[in-house]
Amino acid sequence: MSRNARINLLLLLAVAALAVLPLALGLGDGQEEPFTGADAQAETAITEIEPDYEPWFSPLYEPPSGEIESALFALQAAVGAGVLAYYFGLRRGRRQGQLRAPARQDSPPEAETGPGTRPGTEAVPSGGDRKAAGSTEADGRV
């Protein structure tokens, strides 16, 4: 197993542990809504300290239920992750292209390998002279 595979496996296990441990340890027991977000917990703490507190503004859109709010948050996170993945993939592709560009300039020009052939392949001479191209008559390959 390669070093990168081990690191990826350890990271995956760490993420799974972060997801499972709060449930296994019962960290939300005794609360009405055990795993609410930081906004809801902050609102509860503020109203306990100052019961007459009035918010400065109200949200632009209030989802009809907590499930829809969670779905919108997950959609927002997925779009953000997609944008980041695109950016980092684009950066890596450009860097690899810059690294490969000098290697392409150092390779022999197409005239040496022959038109229409791939680099690293041998051009077959015209006129049907297969022996000159390195094939044997026994196997019949070119």
N, CA and C of each residue as an Amber inpcrd file, in Angstrom:
protein
   426
   0.8550000  -1.1740000   0.0000000   0.0000000   0.0000000   0.0000000
   0.9010000   1.2370000   0.0000000   0.6350000   2.1780000  -0.8840000
   1.4850000   3.3570000  -1.0070000   1.2440000   4.3200000   0.1550000
   2.1530000   5.2490000   0.2820000   2.0690000   6.2240000   1.3780000
   0.8050000   7.0760000   1.2510000   0.4810000   7.5130000   0.0300000
  -0.7180000   8.3200000  -0.1840000  -1.9800000   7.5450000   0.1610000
  -2.0120000   6.2700000  -0.1650000  -3.1810000   5.4500000   0.1530000
  -3.3500000   5.3270000   1.6610000  -2.2450000   5.1760000   2.3850000
  -2.3220000   5.1040000   3.8550000  -2.8320000   6.4060000   4.4470000
  -2.3310000   7.5230000   3.9410000  -2.7700000   8.8260000   4.4400000
  -4.2550000   9.0220000   4.1620000  -4.6960000   8.6720000   2.9560000
  -6.1170000   8.8050000   2.6120000  -6.9870000   7.9280000   3.4990000
  -6.5270000   6.7160000   3.7780000  -7.2790000   5.8100000   4.6450000
  -7.3660000   6.3550000   6.0590000  -6.2660000   6.8940000   6.5770000
  -6.2840000   7.4840000   7.9170000  -7.2140000   8.6970000   7.9830000
  -7.1920000   9.5290000   6.9580000  -8.0940000  10.6840000   6.9210000
  -9.5550000  10.2480000   6.8640000  -9.8340000   9.2190000   6.0930000
 -11.1940000   8.6980000   6.0070000 -11.6600000   8.1460000   7.3510000
 -10.7820000   7.4380000   8.0290000 -11.1130000   6.9230000   9.3650000
 -11.3340000   8.0540000  10.3630000 -10.5420000   9.1160000  10.2780000
 -10.7150000  10.2590000  11.1730000 -12.0670000  10.9340000  10.9420000
 -12.4560000  11.0860000   9.6910000 -13.7540000  11.7000000   9.3840000
 -14.8940000  10.8170000   9.9040000 -14.7690000   9.5140000   9.7000000
 -15.8020000   8.5960000  10.2050000 -15.8760000   8.6620000  11.7240000
 -14.7370000   8.7520000  12.3880000 -14.7310000   8.8430000  13.8540000
 -15.3940000  10.1400000  14.3130000 -15.1340000  11.2400000  13.6050000
 -15.7710000  12.5080000  13.9700000 -17.2820000  12.4620000  13.7950000
 -17.7460000  11.6740000  12.8690000 -19.1880000  11.5670000  12.6400000
 -19.8460000  10.6200000  13.6420000 -19.1520000   9.5500000  14.0250000
 -19.7600000   8.5070000  14.8550000 -19.5770000   8.7580000  16.3590000
 -18.4400000   9.2950000  16.7650000 -18.1500000   9.4520000  18.1880000
 -19.1900000  10.2780000  18.9610000 -19.6500000  11.4270000  18.4570000
 -20.6650000  12.1590000  19.2120000 -21.9360000  11.3370000  19.4590000
 -22.3030000  10.5170000  18.4860000 -23.4890000   9.6750000  18.6640000
 -23.2040000   8.5390000  19.6470000 -22.0380000   7.9340000  19.5410000
 -21.6860000   6.8000000  20.3930000 -21.4840000   7.2280000  21.8380000
 -20.9500000   8.4160000  22.0510000 -20.7010000   8.8920000  23.4090000
 -21.9220000   9.5490000  24.0410000 -22.9760000   9.7310000  23.2590000
 -24.2150000  10.3120000  23.7850000 -24.0770000  11.7810000  24.1360000
 -23.3690000  12.5310000  23.3150000 -23.1300000  13.9410000  23.6130000
 -24.3700000  14.8170000  23.4760000 -25.4210000  14.3410000  22.8970000
 -26.6190000  15.1480000  22.7390000 -27.7570000  14.7340000  23.6560000
 -27.5210000  13.7800000  24.5330000 -28.5840000  13.2880000  25.4070000
 -29.0410000  14.3680000  26.3840000 -30.3310000  14.4040000  26.6370000
 -30.8950000  15.3450000  27.5960000 -31.2360000  16.6920000  27.0000000
 -30.9840000  16.9060000  25.7390000 -31.3270000  18.1660000  25.0940000
 -32.5120000  17.9510000  24.1710000 -33.3190000  19.0150000  24.0210000
 -34.4950000  18.9160000  23.1500000 -34.0780000  18.6950000  21.7000000
 -33.1380000  19.4990000  21.2230000 -32.5620000  19.3360000  19.8910000
 -31.0620000  19.1440000  20.0840000 -30.6030000  17.9010000  20.0880000
 -29.2270000  17.6380000  20.4990000 -28.1360000  18.2010000  19.5910000
 -28.3410000  18.2330000  18.3100000 -27.2720000  18.6640000  17.4090000
 -27.7100000  19.8640000  16.5830000 -28.1030000  20.9250000  17.2590000
 -28.4820000  22.1560000  16.5590000 -27.2190000  22.8980000  16.1470000
 -27.3960000  23.8320000  15.2510000 -26.2540000  24.6030000  14.7660000
 -25.8140000  25.6550000  15.7620000 -24.6990000  26.2860000  15.4780000
 -24.1320000  27.3090000  16.3590000 -25.0520000  28.5220000  16.4590000
 -25.7740000  28.8400000  15.3810000 -26.6850000  29.9890000  15.4230000
 -27.7860000  29.7790000  16.4580000 -28.3720000  28.6010000  16.4540000
 -29.4450000  28.3150000  17.4000000 -28.9210000  28.2800000  18.8380000
 -27.7410000  27.7340000  19.0440000 -27.1600000  27.7020000  20.3830000
 -26.8140000  29.1030000  20.8640000 -26.3210000  29.9540000  19.9680000
 -26.0130000  31.3340000  20.3330000 -27.2900000  32.0900000  20.6830000
 -28.3450000  31.8790000  19.9240000 -29.6270000  32.5360000  20.2070000
 -30.1530000  32.1130000  21.5800000 -30.0440000  30.8340000  21.9040000
 -30.4900000  30.3410000  23.2110000 -29.6740000  30.9730000  24.3280000
 -28.3550000  31.0530000  24.1530000 -27.4920000  31.6400000  25.1810000
 -27.7930000  33.1230000  25.3680000 -28.0320000  33.8420000  24.2860000
 -28.3220000  35.2770000  24.3770000 -29.6440000  35.5150000  25.0870000
 -30.6780000  34.7550000  24.7630000 -31.9780000  34.9500000  25.4130000
 -31.9360000  34.5580000  26.8840000 -31.0370000  33.6440000  27.2770000
 -30.8860000  33.3210000  28.7010000 -30.2220000  34.4720000  29.4490000
 -29.2280000  35.1170000  28.8010000 -28.5190000  36.2200000  29.4400000
 -29.3720000  37.4860000  29.4400000 -29.9520000  37.8220000  28.3230000
 -30.7450000  39.0460000  28.1470000 -32.0900000  38.6920000  27.5250000
 -33.1170000  38.4530000  28.3380000 -34.4210000  38.0320000  27.7910000
 -35.0990000  39.0720000  26.8970000 -34.7740000  40.3660000  27.0620000
 -35.4120000  41.4140000  26.2700000 -34.6380000  41.7480000  24.9960000
 -33.6740000  40.9340000  24.6050000 -32.8380000  41.2120000  23.4380000
 -33.6700000  41.1720000  22.1670000 -33.4870000  42.1830000  21.3210000
 -34.1370000  42.2480000  20.0080000 -33.0590000  42.1460000  18.9310000
 -33.1930000  41.2090000  17.9870000 -32.1870000  41.1100000  16.9110000
 -32.1670000  42.3740000  16.0550000 -31.0200000  42.6610000  15.4810000
 -30.8780000  43.8470000  14.6430000 -31.6360000  43.7100000  13.3330000
 -31.6900000  42.5190000  12.8090000 -32.4000000  42.2930000  11.5530000
 -32.9020000  40.8650000  11.5270000 -33.7890000  40.5930000  10.5790000
 -34.3290000  39.2410000  10.4450000 -33.7860000  38.6230000   9.1450000
 -33.7910000  37.2960000   9.0410000 -33.2830000  36.6570000   7.8300000
 -34.1040000  37.0490000   6.5980000 -33.4550000  37.0580000   5.4380000
 -34.1520000  37.3740000   4.1930000 -35.1420000  36.2780000   3.8280000
 -34.7560000  35.0300000   4.0900000 -35.6200000  33.8940000   3.7720000
 -35.6000000  32.9300000   4.9470000 -36.7430000  32.5930000   5.4340000
 -36.8710000  31.6350000   6.5390000 -37.4810000  30.3520000   5.9750000
 -36.7050000  29.2620000   5.8730000 -37.2460000  28.0120000   5.3370000
 -38.4010000  27.5000000   6.2070000 -39.3640000  26.8160000   5.5830000
 -40.5280000  26.3520000   6.3320000 -40.2140000  25.2790000   7.3760000
 -39.1190000  24.5280000   7.2120000 -38.7990000  23.4970000   8.2010000
 -37.2800000  23.3660000   8.3380000 -36.8680000  22.6930000   9.3910000
 -35.4530000  22.4720000   9.6300000 -34.8180000  21.5730000   8.5950000
 -35.6110000  20.6450000   8.0510000 -35.0730000  19.7450000   7.0320000
 -34.7110000  20.5010000   5.7580000 -35.5630000  21.4450000   5.3710000
 -35.2860000  22.2390000   4.1700000 -34.0720000  23.1340000   4.4200000
 -33.9850000  23.6770000   5.6220000 -32.8260000  24.4980000   5.9660000
 -31.5310000  23.6700000   5.8840000 -31.5840000  22.4470000   6.3880000
 -30.4200000  21.5660000   6.3210000 -30.0780000  21.2080000   4.8730000
 -31.1020000  20.9690000   4.0550000 -30.8670000  20.6380000   2.6470000
 -30.2370000  21.8160000   1.9100000 -30.6950000  23.0280000   2.1840000
 -30.1050000  24.2050000   1.5420000 -28.6590000  24.4050000   1.9850000
 -28.3920000  24.1510000   3.2600000 -27.0280000  24.2540000   3.7520000
 -26.1350000  23.2150000   3.0840000 -26.6240000  21.9880000   2.9460000
 -25.8500000  20.9370000   2.2860000 -25.6070000  21.2890000   0.8140000
 -26.6060000  21.8560000   0.1510000 -26.4360000  22.2880000  -1.2400000
 -25.3760000  23.3760000  -1.3410000 -25.4120000  24.3230000  -0.4150000
 -24.4130000  25.3850000  -0.3900000 -23.0160000  24.8050000  -0.1870000
 -22.8830000  23.8480000   0.7130000 -21.5820000  23.2140000   0.9550000
 -21.1120000  22.4430000  -0.2730000 -22.0200000  21.7590000  -0.9540000
 -21.6490000  20.9920000  -2.1510000 -21.1970000  21.9160000  -3.2740000
 -21.8820000  23.0250000  -3.4690000 -21.4880000  23.9770000  -4.5120000
 -20.1180000  24.5670000  -4.1780000 -19.9100000  24.9140000  -2.9220000
 -18.6050000  25.4450000  -2.5010000 -17.4940000  24.4310000  -2.7040000
 -17.7440000  23.1670000  -2.3570000 -16.7420000  22.1200000  -2.5510000
 -16.4670000  21.9190000  -4.0380000 -17.4860000  22.0000000  -4.8740000
 -17.2910000  21.8690000  -6.3160000 -16.4440000  22.9970000  -6.8820000
 -16.6820000  24.2160000  -6.4280000 -15.8950000  25.3560000  -6.8990000
 -14.4340000  25.1950000  -6.4750000 -14.2050000  24.8040000  -5.2210000
 -12.8340000  24.5950000  -4.7560000 -12.1470000  23.4630000  -5.5190000
 -12.8470000  22.3710000  -5.7360000 -12.2620000  21.2390000  -6.4610000
 -11.9140000  21.6440000  -7.8950000 -12.7770000  22.4120000  -8.5340000
 -12.4960000  22.8880000  -9.8870000 -11.2520000  23.7640000  -9.8980000
 -11.1600000  24.6880000  -8.9380000 -10.0260000  25.6020000  -8.8750000
  -8.7230000  24.8410000  -8.6720000  -8.6940000  23.9260000  -7.6940000
  -7.4660000  23.1870000  -7.4300000  -7.1200000  22.2360000  -8.5820000
  -8.1090000  21.6450000  -9.2180000  -7.8530000  20.8050000 -10.3860000
  -7.2980000  21.6030000 -11.5450000  -7.8320000  22.7890000 -11.7530000
  -7.3440000  23.6650000 -12.8140000  -5.9020000  24.0790000 -12.5440000
  -5.6060000  24.4340000 -11.3030000  -4.2300000  24.8060000 -10.9360000
  -3.2700000  23.6600000 -11.1690000  -3.6570000  22.4660000 -10.7630000
  -2.7850000  21.3050000 -10.9240000  -2.5760000  20.9880000 -12.4100000
  -3.6420000  21.0600000 -13.1920000  -3.5230000  20.8090000 -14.6200000
  -2.6110000  21.8070000 -15.3070000  -2.7120000  23.0590000 -14.9370000
  -1.8360000  24.0710000 -15.5330000  -0.3810000  23.8270000 -15.1540000
  -0.1590000  23.4680000 -13.8830000   1.2020000  23.2050000 -13.4370000
   1.7850000  21.9900000 -14.1670000   0.9940000  20.9420000 -14.3260000
   1.4720000  19.7650000 -15.0610000   1.7410000  20.0990000 -16.5180000
   0.9070000  20.9450000 -17.0980000   1.1250000  21.3630000 -18.4810000
   2.4100000  22.1500000 -18.6290000   2.7140000  23.0090000 -17.6460000
   3.9590000  23.7710000 -17.6930000   5.1620000  22.8580000 -17.5380000
   5.0430000  21.8220000 -16.7200000   6.1480000  20.8910000 -16.5360000
   6.3650000  20.0270000 -17.7680000   5.3040000  19.6990000 -18.4770000
   5.4070000  18.8400000 -19.6550000   5.8030000  19.6130000 -20.9080000
   5.6030000  20.9180000 -20.9270000   5.9130000  21.7190000 -22.1140000
   7.3950000  21.6450000 -22.4790000   8.3340000  21.7900000 -21.5420000
   9.7480000  21.6610000 -21.9280000  10.0800000  20.2530000 -22.4320000
   9.4350000  19.2310000 -21.8810000   9.6870000  17.8660000 -22.3380000
   9.2310000  17.6900000 -23.7800000   8.1290000  18.3240000 -24.1520000
   7.6430000  18.2410000 -25.5280000   8.5870000  18.9640000 -26.4740000
   9.1910000  20.0660000 -26.0190000  10.1060000  20.8130000 -26.8690000
  11.3990000  20.0400000 -27.0930000  11.7990000  19.2230000 -26.1200000
  13.0220000  18.4360000 -26.2450000  12.8280000  17.1800000 -27.0850000
  11.5840000  16.7430000 -27.3160000  11.3440000  15.5210000 -28.0840000
  11.6570000  15.7660000 -29.5530000  11.9800000  14.6820000 -30.3000000
  12.3270000  14.8540000 -31.7140000  11.1350000  15.3690000 -32.5050000
  11.4030000  16.1620000 -33.5220000  10.3020000  16.6750000 -34.3450000
   9.6180000  15.5470000 -35.1090000   8.4470000  15.8520000 -35.6460000
   7.6280000  14.8470000 -36.3250000   8.3060000  14.3170000 -37.5840000
   9.1570000  15.0930000 -38.1910000   9.8020000  14.6760000 -39.4360000
  10.7040000  13.4630000 -39.2130000  11.3050000  13.3300000 -38.0240000
  12.1800000  12.2040000 -37.7640000  11.4000000  10.9060000 -37.5920000
  10.2240000  10.9690000 -37.0100000   9.4460000   9.7550000 -36.7960000
   8.5510000   9.4510000 -37.9710000   8.3200000  10.4150000 -38.8090000
   7.4700000  10.1990000 -39.9730000   6.0850000  10.7650000 -39.7420000
   5.4810000  11.2410000 -40.8020000   4.1480000  11.8200000 -40.6530000
   3.1190000  10.7500000 -40.3200000   2.2300000  11.0730000 -39.4270000
   1.1300000  10.1750000 -39.0960000   1.4940000   9.0610000 -38.1350000
   2.7200000   9.0530000 -37.6180000   3.0870000   8.0250000 -36.6560000
   3.1100000   8.6320000 -35.2610000   2.9250000   7.7900000 -34.3110000
   2.9760000   8.2430000 -32.9290000   4.4200000   8.2460000 -32.4670000
   4.7560000   9.0970000 -31.5080000   6.1210000   9.0790000 -30.9820000
   6.4210000   7.7100000 -30.3790000   7.6220000   7.2090000 -30.6290000
   8.0150000   5.9180000 -30.0840000   7.6520000   4.7570000 -30.9830000
   6.9970000   5.0010000 -32.1300000   6.6750000   3.9260000 -33.0660000
   7.5410000   4.0830000 -34.2980000   7.6820000   3.0120000 -35.0010000
   8.5460000   3.0010000 -36.1680000   7.6860000   3.1170000 -37.4240000
   8.1060000   3.9440000 -38.3420000   7.3650000   4.0950000 -39.5940000
   7.6770000   2.9080000 -40.5000000   6.6560000   2.3810000 -41.1800000
   6.8310000   1.2700000 -42.1140000   7.2040000   1.8500000 -43.4710000
   8.2910000   1.3830000 -44.0520000   8.6760000   1.9270000 -45.3640000
   7.6370000   1.5770000 -46.4210000   7.5100000   2.4650000 -47.3840000
   6.5570000   2.2060000 -48.4560000   7.1300000   1.1630000 -49.4080000
   6.2940000   0.5580000 -50.2110000   6.7290000  -0.4290000 -51.1750000
   6.6080000  -1.8510000 -50.6650000   6.0820000  -2.0350000 -49.4800000
   5.8070000  -3.3690000 -48.9750000   7.0250000  -4.0980000 -48.4610000
   8.1440000  -3.4450000 -48.2310000   9.3410000  -4.1070000 -47.7220000
   9.2110000  -4.2660000 -46.2080000   8.5660000  -5.3410000 -45.7810000
   8.2950000  -5.5470000 -44.3530000   9.5350000  -5.9730000 -43.5940000
  10.4570000  -6.6620000 -44.2380000  11.6660000  -7.0770000 -43.5350000
  12.4730000  -5.8630000 -43.1050000  12.4540000  -4.8080000 -43.8970000
  13.2000000  -3.6050000 -43.5390000  12.5800000  -2.9340000 -42.3230000
  11.2810000  -3.1570000 -42.0840000  10.6050000  -2.5470000 -40.9470000
  10.8090000  -3.3370000 -39.6700000  11.4820000  -4.4900000 -39.7440000
  11.7850000  -5.2350000 -38.5320000  10.8170000  -6.3530000 -38.2310000
   9.9480000  -6.7570000 -39.1340000   9.0210000  -7.8430000 -38.8580000
   9.5770000  -9.1410000 -39.4000000   9.0490000 -10.2210000 -38.9170000
   9.4560000 -11.5210000 -39.4400000   8.3230000 -12.0810000 -40.2590000
   8.6660000 -12.9350000 -41.1890000   7.6290000 -13.5250000 -42.0290000
   6.8710000 -14.6060000 -41.2790000   7.4720000 -15.1560000 -40.2260000
   6.8240000 -16.2460000 -39.4900000   5.5920000 -15.7600000 -38.7240000
   5.6710000 -14.5990000 -38.0960000   4.5270000 -14.1670000 -37.3200000
   3.5520000 -13.3150000 -38.1350000   3.9810000 -12.7660000 -39.2430000
   3.0900000 -12.0320000 -40.1350000   2.7140000 -10.6530000 -39.6200000
   3.3750000 -10.1940000 -38.5620000   3.0620000  -8.8560000 -38.0330000
   3.9260000  -7.8170000 -38.6860000   3.4310000  -6.6020000 -38.6720000
   4.1940000  -5.4680000 -39.2170000   4.9340000  -4.8140000 -38.1040000
